[in-house]
mmCIF file of C-alpha atoms in Angstrom:
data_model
loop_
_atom_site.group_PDB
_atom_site.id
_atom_site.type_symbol
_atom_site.label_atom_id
_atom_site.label_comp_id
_atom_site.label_asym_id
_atom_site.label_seq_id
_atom_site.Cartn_x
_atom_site.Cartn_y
_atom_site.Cartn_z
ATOM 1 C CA UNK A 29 122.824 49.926 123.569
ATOM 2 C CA UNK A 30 120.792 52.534 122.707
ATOM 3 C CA UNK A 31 121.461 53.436 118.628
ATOM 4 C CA UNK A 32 121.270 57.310 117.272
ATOM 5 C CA UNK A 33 119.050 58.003 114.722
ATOM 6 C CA UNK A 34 120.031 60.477 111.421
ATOM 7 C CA UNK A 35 119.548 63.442 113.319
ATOM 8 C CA UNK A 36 121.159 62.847 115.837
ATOM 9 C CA UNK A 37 118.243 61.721 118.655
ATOM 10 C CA UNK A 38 118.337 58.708 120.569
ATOM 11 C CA UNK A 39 115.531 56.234 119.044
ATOM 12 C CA UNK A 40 114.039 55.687 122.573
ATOM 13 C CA UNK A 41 113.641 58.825 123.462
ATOM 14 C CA UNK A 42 110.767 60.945 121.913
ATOM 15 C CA UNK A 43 111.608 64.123 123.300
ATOM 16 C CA UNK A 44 110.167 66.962 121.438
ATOM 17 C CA UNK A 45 112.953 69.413 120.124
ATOM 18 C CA UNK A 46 112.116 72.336 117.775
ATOM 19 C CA UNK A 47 112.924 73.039 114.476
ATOM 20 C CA UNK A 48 112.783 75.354 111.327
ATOM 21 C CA UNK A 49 111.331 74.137 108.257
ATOM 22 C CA UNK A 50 111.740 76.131 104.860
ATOM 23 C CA UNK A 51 110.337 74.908 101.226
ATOM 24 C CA UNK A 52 110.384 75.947 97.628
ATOM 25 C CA UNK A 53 107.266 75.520 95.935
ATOM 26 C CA UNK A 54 107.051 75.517 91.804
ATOM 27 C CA UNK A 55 106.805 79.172 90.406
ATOM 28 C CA UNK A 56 103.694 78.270 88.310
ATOM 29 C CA UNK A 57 102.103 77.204 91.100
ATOM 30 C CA UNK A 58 98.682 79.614 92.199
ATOM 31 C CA UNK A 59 99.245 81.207 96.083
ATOM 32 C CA UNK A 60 96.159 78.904 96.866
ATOM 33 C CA UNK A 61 98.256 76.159 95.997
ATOM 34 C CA UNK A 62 101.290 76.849 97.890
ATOM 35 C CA UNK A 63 98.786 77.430 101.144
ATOM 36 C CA UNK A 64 97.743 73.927 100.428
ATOM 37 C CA UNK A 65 101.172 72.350 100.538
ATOM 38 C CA UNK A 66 101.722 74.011 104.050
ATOM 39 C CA UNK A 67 98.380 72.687 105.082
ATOM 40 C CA UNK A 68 99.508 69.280 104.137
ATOM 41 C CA UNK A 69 102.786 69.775 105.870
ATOM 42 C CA UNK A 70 100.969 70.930 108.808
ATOM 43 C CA UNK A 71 98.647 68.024 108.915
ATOM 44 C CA UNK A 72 101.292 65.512 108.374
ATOM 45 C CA UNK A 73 103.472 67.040 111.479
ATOM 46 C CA UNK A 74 99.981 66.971 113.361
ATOM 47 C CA UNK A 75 99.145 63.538 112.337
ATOM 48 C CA UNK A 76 102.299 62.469 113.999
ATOM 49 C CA UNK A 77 102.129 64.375 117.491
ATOM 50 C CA UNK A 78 103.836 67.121 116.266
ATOM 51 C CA UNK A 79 103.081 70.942 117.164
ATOM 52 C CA UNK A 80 103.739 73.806 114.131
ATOM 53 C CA UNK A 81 104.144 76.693 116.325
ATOM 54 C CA UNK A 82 104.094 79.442 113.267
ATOM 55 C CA UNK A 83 103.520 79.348 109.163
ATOM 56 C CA UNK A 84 104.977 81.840 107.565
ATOM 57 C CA UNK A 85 104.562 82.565 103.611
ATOM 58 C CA UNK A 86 107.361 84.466 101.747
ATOM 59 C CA UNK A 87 105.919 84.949 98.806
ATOM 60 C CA UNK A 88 107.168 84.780 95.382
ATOM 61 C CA UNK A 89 110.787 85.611 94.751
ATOM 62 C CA UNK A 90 113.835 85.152 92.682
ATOM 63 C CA UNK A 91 116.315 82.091 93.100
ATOM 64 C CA UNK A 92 119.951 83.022 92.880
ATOM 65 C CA UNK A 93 120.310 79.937 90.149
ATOM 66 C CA UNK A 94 117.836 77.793 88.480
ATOM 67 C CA UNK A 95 116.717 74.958 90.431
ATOM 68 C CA UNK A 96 114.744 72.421 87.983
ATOM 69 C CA UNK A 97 114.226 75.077 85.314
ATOM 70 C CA UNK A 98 112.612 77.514 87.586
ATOM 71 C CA UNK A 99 114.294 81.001 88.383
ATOM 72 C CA UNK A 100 111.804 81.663 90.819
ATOM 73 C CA UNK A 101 110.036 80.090 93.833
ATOM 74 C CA UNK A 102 107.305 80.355 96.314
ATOM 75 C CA UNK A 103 109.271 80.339 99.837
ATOM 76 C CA UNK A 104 107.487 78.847 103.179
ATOM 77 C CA UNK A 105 108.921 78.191 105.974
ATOM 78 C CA UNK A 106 107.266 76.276 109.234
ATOM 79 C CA UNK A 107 108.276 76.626 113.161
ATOM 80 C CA UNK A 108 107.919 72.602 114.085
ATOM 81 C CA UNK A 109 107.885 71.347 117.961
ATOM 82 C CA UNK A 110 107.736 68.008 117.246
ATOM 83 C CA UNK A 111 110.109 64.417 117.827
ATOM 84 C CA UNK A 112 112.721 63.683 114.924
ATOM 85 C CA UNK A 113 111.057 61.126 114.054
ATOM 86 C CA UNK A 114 108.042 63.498 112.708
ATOM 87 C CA UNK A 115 110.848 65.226 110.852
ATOM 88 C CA UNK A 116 111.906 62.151 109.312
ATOM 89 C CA UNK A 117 108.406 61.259 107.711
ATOM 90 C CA UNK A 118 107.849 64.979 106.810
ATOM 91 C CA UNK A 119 111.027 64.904 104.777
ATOM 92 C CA UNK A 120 110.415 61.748 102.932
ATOM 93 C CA UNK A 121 106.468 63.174 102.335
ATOM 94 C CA UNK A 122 108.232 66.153 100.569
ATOM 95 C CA UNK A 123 110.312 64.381 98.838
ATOM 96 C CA UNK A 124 107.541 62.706 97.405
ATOM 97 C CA UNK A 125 105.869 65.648 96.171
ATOM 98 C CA UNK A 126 106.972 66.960 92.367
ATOM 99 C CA UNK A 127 105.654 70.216 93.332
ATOM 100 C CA UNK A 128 108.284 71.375 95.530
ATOM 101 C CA UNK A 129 111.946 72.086 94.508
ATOM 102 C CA UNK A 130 113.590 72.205 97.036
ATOM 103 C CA UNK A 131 113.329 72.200 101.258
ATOM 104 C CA UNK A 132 115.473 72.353 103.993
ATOM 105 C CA UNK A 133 115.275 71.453 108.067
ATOM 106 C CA UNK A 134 117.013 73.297 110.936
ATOM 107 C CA UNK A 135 117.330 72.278 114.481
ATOM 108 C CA UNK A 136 117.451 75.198 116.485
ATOM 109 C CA UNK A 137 117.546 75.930 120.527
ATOM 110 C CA UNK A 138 114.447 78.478 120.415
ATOM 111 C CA UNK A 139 112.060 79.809 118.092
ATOM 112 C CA UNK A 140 112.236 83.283 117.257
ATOM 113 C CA UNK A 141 109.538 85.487 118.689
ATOM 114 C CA UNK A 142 107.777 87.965 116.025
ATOM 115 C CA UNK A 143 107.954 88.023 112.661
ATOM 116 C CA UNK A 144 111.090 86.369 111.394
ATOM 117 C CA UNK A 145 114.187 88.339 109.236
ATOM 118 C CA UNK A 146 112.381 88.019 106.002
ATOM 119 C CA UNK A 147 109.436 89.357 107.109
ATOM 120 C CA UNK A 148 110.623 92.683 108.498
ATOM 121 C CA UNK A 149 112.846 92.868 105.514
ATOM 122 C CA UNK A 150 109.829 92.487 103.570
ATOM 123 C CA UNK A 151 107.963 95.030 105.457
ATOM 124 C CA UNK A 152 110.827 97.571 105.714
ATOM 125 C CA UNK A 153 110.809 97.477 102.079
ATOM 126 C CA UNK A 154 107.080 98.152 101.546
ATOM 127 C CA UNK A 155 107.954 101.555 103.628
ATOM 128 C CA UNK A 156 110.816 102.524 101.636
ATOM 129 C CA UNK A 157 108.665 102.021 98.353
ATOM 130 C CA UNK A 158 105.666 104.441 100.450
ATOM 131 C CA UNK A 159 107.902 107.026 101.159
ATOM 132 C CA UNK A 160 108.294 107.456 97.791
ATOM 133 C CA UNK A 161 106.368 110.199 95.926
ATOM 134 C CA UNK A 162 105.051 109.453 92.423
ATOM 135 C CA UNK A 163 106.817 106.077 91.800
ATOM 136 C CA UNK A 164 110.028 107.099 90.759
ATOM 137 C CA UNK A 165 112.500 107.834 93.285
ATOM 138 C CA UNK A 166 115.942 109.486 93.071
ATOM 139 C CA UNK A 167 117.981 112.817 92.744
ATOM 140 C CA UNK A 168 117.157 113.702 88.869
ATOM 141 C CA UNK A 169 114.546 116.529 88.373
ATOM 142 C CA UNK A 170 111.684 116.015 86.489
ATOM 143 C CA UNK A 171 112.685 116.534 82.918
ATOM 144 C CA UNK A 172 108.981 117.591 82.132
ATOM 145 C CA UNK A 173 107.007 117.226 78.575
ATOM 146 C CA UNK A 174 108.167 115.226 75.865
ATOM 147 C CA UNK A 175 106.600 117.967 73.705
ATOM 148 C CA UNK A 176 108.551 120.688 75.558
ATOM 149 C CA UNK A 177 112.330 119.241 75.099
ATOM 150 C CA UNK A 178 114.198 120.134 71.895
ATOM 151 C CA UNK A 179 114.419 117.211 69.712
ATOM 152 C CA UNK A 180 117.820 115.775 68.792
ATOM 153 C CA UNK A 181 118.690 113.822 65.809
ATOM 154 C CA UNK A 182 120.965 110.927 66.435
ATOM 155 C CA UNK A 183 121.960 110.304 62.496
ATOM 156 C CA UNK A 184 125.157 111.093 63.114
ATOM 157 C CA UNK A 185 125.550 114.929 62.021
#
């Protein structure tokens, strides 16, 4: 009888399937740092006959609740061709480490070609704030000088 591992592979069979791997690194933490975490991811998939098709660094951004006292987090997220078992160790190697928050592992059917959603959205937003002129956006008119405008007295009178 052949017995299923956790996620759901048979224990004989080393097949490689792929997967997406996301992490939360500390806000305090320097960008150099979080490049060494996914370096050390990297080398423990490696280390274990595992392929990481694609890194991809989110940056720094904003956590829709505190996790561990931080509101924000450095996001990375890995594209892994590799045998659960790799998976497995990578998990408990993360779970180790105090300097990221949180992570989570997805099995999926194919990788996605390209950049991945965040990306673009991250792009698409750096051309929205370029098409901008002078910073401020919107439909008000420039009020012009503070020196020009007639001062008003908010005393009450």
């Amino acid at each position: 009888m052949v017995r299923a591992s956790a996620i759901g592979q048979d224990k004989g069979n080393a097949r490689m399937a792929l997967y997406e791997h996301v992490f939360l690194a500390r806000q305090d933490l320097a960008q150099a740092q979080v490049d060494a975490l996914a370096e050390i991811a990297t080398k423990i998939i490696q280390d274990n006959n595992g392929r990481v098709v694609k890194t991809e660094t989110w940056g720094l951004r904003s956590l829709a609740y505190k996790i561990a006292k931080n509101r924000k987090a450095h996001y990375v997220m890995l594209e892994i061709d590799a045998p659960g078992s790799v998976v497995v160790e990578l998990e408990r190697q993360i779970q180790i480490n105090e300097d990221i928050i949180r992570y989570m592992t997805v099995k999926v059917d194919e990788l996605e070609a390209g950049p991945t959603v965040m990306m673009r959205k991250s792009e698409r937003d750096r051309e929205r704030r370029g098409d901008r002129e002078g910073g401020r956006g919107g439909d008000r008119p420039d009020r012009g000088e503070r020196s020009e405008r007639p001062r008003r007295d908010f005393d009450g009178e």
